């Protein structure tokens, strides 16, 4: 499977030149591809060129919207995207005053197996290619009425299923593609990359000079607690993650975010807040507190919002910036991986009852 959306403008130009086509065809194709069109819909591209691309095994975008759910509360849209090989991933479009943010997936499933997360329930199936990750943005942009010139997605967060740094090459290529001037041209500062803390890959990422907003999933500041809920902590512990965040700040001067999902009786106690304060006090960061999204297969309970504000208050009092994340699309539930897990369950039940 080869996707045209995997190609940068230069790569597409090279392909056109190799085909003996004028290089402006690349720009024409880009307009079509980034509008989310399939070959049939590309009415201004000659049939012989399309036939040749198809004969060479190329697909246009490779991502289509299989299902979508719109929140009646705030207009949030949750998508189930279908990939060309039948795999599915999910994404969420959130509407803010400053623009639309799309949360996208980087892998089908995940190998990190965090104790609270639905993405790892079925393990890792495969990595997404750069063009597929981009395809999620293109498909959502089209859904909202946008195209290459009329961008309806202004911000992107890599917080859907998958661990971005576990799919390094594709994610880095995606970031360059989505930022490219001739592409959707989304500024790096409008992109957040969230990692559970694969520090070796992160140090490589630091060298790429892609100044996105870095978000580290911390979820506990004590190793014994973090190891219990995040297996990755046995390799890259709390101090290694916080040191990495500091290196990022030193290099980019961009304030980093620590995500902290509050789990009742696990990481939400006074001693947990105190440990976090000890570790990050004085470092310009924001702690983003998230009230755990209940995942039935995981069975962990959420801390109440009231307790979450108390936890935030303790951090603020000690001079550590903290926010409690607003819940969006509450009526169309589905934390990372939940929609897909449900879809798989449903398909299985349907298969069984056939
Ligand atoms: N693999 C990346 C991106 C994952 S999802 C990472 O670990 O950062 C984005 C965030 O949602 C992560 O902080 C993740 O830990 C968190 N998350 C996953 N499942 C959750 C749940 N059920 N409730 C609240 N937060 C969750």
Tab-separated table of N, CA and C in Angstrom, residues 81 93 114 118 186 239 256:
chain	number	residue	atom	x	y	z
A	81	UNK	N	-12.040	6.490	12.152
A	81	UNK	CA	-11.450	6.544	10.818
A	81	UNK	C	-11.151	5.127	10.348
A	93	UNK	N	-12.603	16.000	17.292
A	93	UNK	CA	-12.541	17.410	16.895
A	93	UNK	C	-13.186	18.243	17.995
A	114	UNK	N	-0.783	1.127	29.609
A	114	UNK	CA	-1.028	1.870	30.847
A	114	UNK	C	-2.317	1.335	31.479
A	118	UNK	N	-7.580	2.696	27.414
A	118	UNK	CA	-8.240	1.701	26.564
A	118	UNK	C	-7.432	1.360	25.309
A	186	UNK	N	0.297	24.049	9.375
A	186	UNK	CA	-0.061	24.241	10.786
A	186	UNK	C	1.229	24.469	11.572
A	239	UNK	N	12.188	10.712	37.496
A	239	UNK	CA	13.247	11.727	37.372
A	239	UNK	C	13.742	11.850	35.932
A	256	UNK	N	6.539	23.309	29.156
A	256	UNK	CA	6.045	21.950	28.922
A	256	UNK	C	4.822	21.682	29.801
